[in-house]
Structure formats: C-alpha cells, structure tokens
C-alpha cells in the first residue's frame, strides 16, 4: 500500500473515532447518564443483562477490592470499577472483566469515598466516583507510560470502516500524523467560561500519543474555574503546560514564585484535581501526588482541599499523630499524601518505595541548600514532575537559586561550577562599586540570559495583580526617635566593641544593639539567640542598664514601644480593629504580653513553642469576629509562612531581619483574599541605628531578586555575608542627630512635606526636555550632567522614592489620622507611606 494511501487510512480512522466520540457525547448529554464504557476485553455478563445495564447505569466508581477481612487495615488485592444500575452492582477489573455482582445495592447515598461494602465474595472500598465524560482512573495508563493499545481496540472502535481499513493496527509502523481535531470535553460544554488548558504541540503527540488517539480538551471543572481569579487561571495553565512538558523540552518541573497571598495552594489543588481525572489524550496524567510542606502548614493544606473539593470528591491522606506515613500503603482511598519535611525524613523509606507521579514542595526555598540532608533525600525521590512553591525563590545568593532550579529541572543550568562561572561571578562582579564598564555590561548580559533561561519554568507575579481585587493596603515605614536611655546604652555598647582588640564579638554586639532598639531593658534578659561565651558583654550591658535606669522598666524608655502603646490604645477604644504584633525576638513578645496584661487587652500568642496542633485553633479564634482577642503576638520565624490572619486589618513589624523574604512573609499575613477592611502595615525602625542599615541591605537583596527573576537589572550593593572591619564600623556607627539614615542614603532633596520624589523627578525631566535648545552650551550641559541623570534614574527606581516622605516636624494630626496613628508625632522622626 502506498504511503499516501496509508496516510488516508489513518485520517479515516481518526475521523471515525471522532464521529463515534461526538455521537456518544450527544447521547450522554441527552440521557444524562453517568456511564463511561469500559475498555474492551475481558469476560462480560450476558448479552441481555449487559444491554440493560448499559442503558440504566446511574453511577460508576473507581474502587479497590480484595478478600473479606475483619482487620482495620485491609490488604486490597486489585484496582477495579464498580458499576451500579438500579438495584444491581457489578464489580469489574480494570480490563472490563466481571469479577462479581450483587442484586441488592441498598442506600445509594452511602456510596462515597472510603465507603466499604461487599459485592459477592469480594470486599470493596470506594476511591472516588467517575463523572460523565471521564475515564476510569485505574483503567487509564499514565501520560508518560508507553502506549500498549492493541489493534483489537482500534478495530472495535472503527467497525463502520471498510474491511481494508479495519485491519490496520494502531500500533503498526504506519506513517503517523498528529490529530488535527480535538474533542471538546463535557466539562467545557457545560461551563459558561471554561478554563481549557493548553494543547500539546506536534512533537509531544509523536512522543506520547503514537496510536493517534484524538486530542481531548482538558478543562478545569466548573466548581473550581469559577472561583479562580484571572492570575490563578493563568497559573494553572502554566503549571499544567510545564509538568506535562507540552512544549516537549524534556523538562517537567516548575517553580511558582508568586508573592504571598496570591493563592498558590488553590492553583495547585485545581491542577491536581484536573490531572487526576483528565489528560490531552483522554487519560488521566497522574495517579498519585506527594505534597511536602513545613509542619505548620500540613493542616492548612488539608483544610484547603476540604474547602475547595469538599468531603465527597477527594480527601487527602494527612500525615499527623493519628495517621502514620507507613499506613498510607494500606489506605488506597486517597491519591494525595500530605506530609511535612520533618516526617518525610523519618518515613523516607516508605515514601521512596511508593510510586508518586507529581511532587509539590511548599515553601520550596527549604531546598536552597544543596549540601543539606533534606536536599539529598528529596533529590532521591524518583518523581519527574516537580513543582516548587516559593514567594521568595532568591533569598541570600545565586547559588541557592541554582539549587532550587536544579531540583525542579535537574541539569537545566548545567553543573554548579558552570553556573558560577557563567552567571554568578559576572553578575556579582557587575554590582561591585569598583566594577568596570565591561564588567557591568557582561553582568547585565548574563543576568538577562539567566532570566530568559529560567523564564520557561518560573512564574512570578507580585501582589499588584490582586490590588484591584482587595481592599486598599497602606504601608508605612516609621523611623522612631531613640530615647535618651537608648542613645546612651547604644553608644556604650559600640564603645565596648571598638575597645576590644580582637573584635570577634560583632555578632553578639549586633544582637545586643537590636535588643536596645526594641527596649534597652532587654539587654539584661538572656535569650536563645545569644552566642555562647559572651558573658562579658552581657555583664557590661547589665551594669550600664542599672546605672542609667535605676532598674526602672517602663514603656517610655523605648521610642518604638511608645508608638505601639499609642496605636493599641487607639485601636481598642476608637477604631475597633484587630492587630498583629510581629517580632523576631521571644523577649520582645514577652514585652508585648506584659503590656497587654497591664492594659487589659485580650491577646493570643503564636511562637516557636506553640504546639503544631494548637496553631489552627489559635488562628481560627483570632479570625473569629466575635472573639474578644484583638491582639495576636506573632513570632516572625515560627508563624511568618502560610498563616491567614485576615481577622486583623493592622500589622506591626516591630523589628526586621537581614533576609527581606522573612519580613515579606510576615507582612503578607493580613492582606489576602477574604480581607474585608482596608489594611495598614507598619514597619518600625529606630533612627540612626543598625536597624536602618539592616533595612538598607534588605533593599539590595530585593533588587537582586527582581533582577534575576523579573529581568530588571538594578544597581545593588555587594551581597556578602562576611563584612570587613570598615563595613562593621559603618554598621555600628550611631547617628543620633539624623532624622533617617535611609532617607539620607536616597540622596533625596525633598522638603519632607508629603511629596512623592519620583513624581517630582519626572516633572523636572519633562520640563528640561521642553526648555532644552540644541546649542553647544546645552549639549555640553547634558554631557556633564549625564552621571547625575543616571543617579536620578536609579533613585527613581528605588521603592521608597515612590512613597510620600514626611519629616517628623511636618506630621500634623490630619496626616497621622490618614495612616491610623493619631497622637504619635512625638515618637516619629521620619515617615514614608504608600497606598496600594
């Protein structure tokens, strides 16, 4: 037979199959059946019985079955399908062979996920119900498995084709052509605005669909697509296209790097539900999913599945004190396993011996250290499809970014040595203050190349995408005046460090200075963050505290605490709003707790000592509008990730971390979907101290993240964890007379009356363009001011240059009311504020 004739035969086969499918869909829609014909093969019931059964089936289920047993954990033998027609139930294996049957079904409402019953001599447990237009989960091979469809299947489907064409097998070596038509799934037909996921390219069809099965539109179920926001619909499509490798790049990993609060969990749930039930060639893509999260978020994931899928569609297996990971092998009801990183390490052998098709790692930056035991174990999991969720994929350096990408898609950036040579070194060298023009140019080129190389599997959206969907958010950076006691103790601490010959205690001194900024009385209190062998420093500061304060502890000794005290009074008696107080220091949370007790403020606390099982009840109690607890004391390290605290509309970040990602995690707790009020977020710094300089370094890290992931090259400081002696001196230098070191470093010449500098710069540039004349003098002026223009452009890009600037002396009550801080002017040295 000529090649052209063979091609025509395949076209006929495809058309015949499509016609049959369309006819079946039409019948299904008219008769409202919940029946999907099983794959041909196996022994069937009698012809009459099968005929009646085929026209009256009301429900069909995926099940597991085995011998009857009184054991709690039964040993299931096989997967199967249970078909119920009227009062009759027929149990079949995955090939359609009848295993057993029974006449009296009983109450159909009991037939739900996890329900056990007897069908003849077999004990059956229901996994899930097969909806109209979908195929059996068990009877469907995986997308990436080799297709072993027999020729008898094709012949059975194309009996209307003439004898010459019907003898052609789908598995023969005939020239194959990609299917041009795709069948619209039942999901899309019944939905007003369906979310139809991308189709595979031709190369993908050649690789994964050798038998030429018709393409089926993979559509997210309506009950999910209706609640997805536009950016979430885009996210589901992106993840689907990547994990299915529809572009045929041999990459099945993805990193969803959305900022906090954009619904990464919901996007994953929609993807999981769809992949478990559908595929572009009519088969489910996956059968089992492993979700690994921090221990504090496992319950949250379990609750999110219940929230969006309900209790009847699918219940994940949540590993906790009651449900052991080892028991998942016996409990084949759920295709989804949720486990913490810590429990995965303990039960690693069980996990690695279980065949999963998709791996989702929440807070994926846990895998940033390629030399850690966790990273080694996770890379040992034989799961090709991998999704990392992280609002902060770049935290400290580019090597961490490499490890995250290499975990998602092994080898995509080459070896670590190649990555350092090709990307890390040129990018960091270009940011050195002494870099040459050639180094800057090369760094910009490599940064752009890195962004393009990873753009195919990294998706990052900022909170701006939901700004129109949420109430307003006002962020206010408050630089507070240090009290005389704070200034004196701060200077003496720096002098102590400067007088030491070795100066090897800089970490402890930094820690002590931060405690003084929070409250000077904290220096006499030990905590777990102090280094060992620093008794001399502690003894010295305790003596200084006693001599300066007469051992009297009060709110008035800290500028930041004075502001918090005023804010709590206002919220309690006038605004009637709840607030979250966030700190990295347990001692500071103790300080807040004492203040709340003295003022009779009902408060809750969530820190590292809080039992994991109690976290959810604390969060639920705080979010309850009827609860009298209007203050939540939150540890930034223990509770900064994954919590939904929309019961509060105010949040105070009392102290900052070197890592901006941790701060961003904490601040994202209240501005989320479900928030009913305008949100106020306050970031507190003490003027002229190490706190302002930590904040300044934070901005450098944030710029690097934007550079690499968003491909927007910006000038940043050198990111090195090790500081020189000169850098340490600069870090510790106290500037008691400055209104704000951060504002000074911006080289901003505003008058501090509330103007937004970036708007002023743009107006000046527009005026210059209008007034300029092309004469020799004007050209010379442009050349000599090119450097200033570059600095001005850099400053305009700075985040704070788009915020309103206020000197403390210009803060009247009208302005303070606007930011929700009445009667606090005496504590504020400088203020930056911005509304989203």
Coordinates of C-alpha atoms in Angstrom, one line a residue, residues 480-490 515-522 548-565 827:
X480 CA 11.2 56.3 65.5
X481 CA 13.3 58.6 67.7
X482 CA 15.6 56.8 70.2
X483 CA 15.0 57.8 73.8
X484 CA 17.9 59.3 75.8
X485 CA 18.4 56.0 77.6
X486 CA 18.5 54.1 74.3
X487 CA 21.1 56.5 72.9
X488 CA 23.4 56.3 76.0
X489 CA 23.3 52.5 76.2
X490 CA 23.7 52.1 72.4
X515 CA 17.7 44.5 71.6
X516 CA 18.5 48.1 72.7
X517 CA 16.4 49.4 69.7
X518 CA 13.5 47.2 70.8
X519 CA 13.8 48.2 74.5
X520 CA 17.0 48.9 76.5
X521 CA 15.8 46.8 79.4
X522 CA 16.1 43.6 77.2
X548 CA 21.4 54.5 83.6
X549 CA 17.9 53.5 84.5
X550 CA 18.0 52.8 88.3
X551 CA 16.5 49.4 87.3
X552 CA 13.2 51.0 86.5
X553 CA 11.5 49.4 83.5
X554 CA 8.9 51.5 81.6
X555 CA 7.2 51.9 78.2
X556 CA 8.6 55.4 77.9
X557 CA 12.2 54.0 77.6
X558 CA 11.7 52.9 74.0
X559 CA 10.6 55.0 71.1
X560 CA 9.1 52.1 69.2
X561 CA 7.2 50.8 72.2
X562 CA 5.8 54.2 72.9
X563 CA 4.3 54.2 69.4
X564 CA 2.9 50.7 69.8
X565 CA 1.3 51.7 73.1
X827 CA 7.8 59.4 68.7

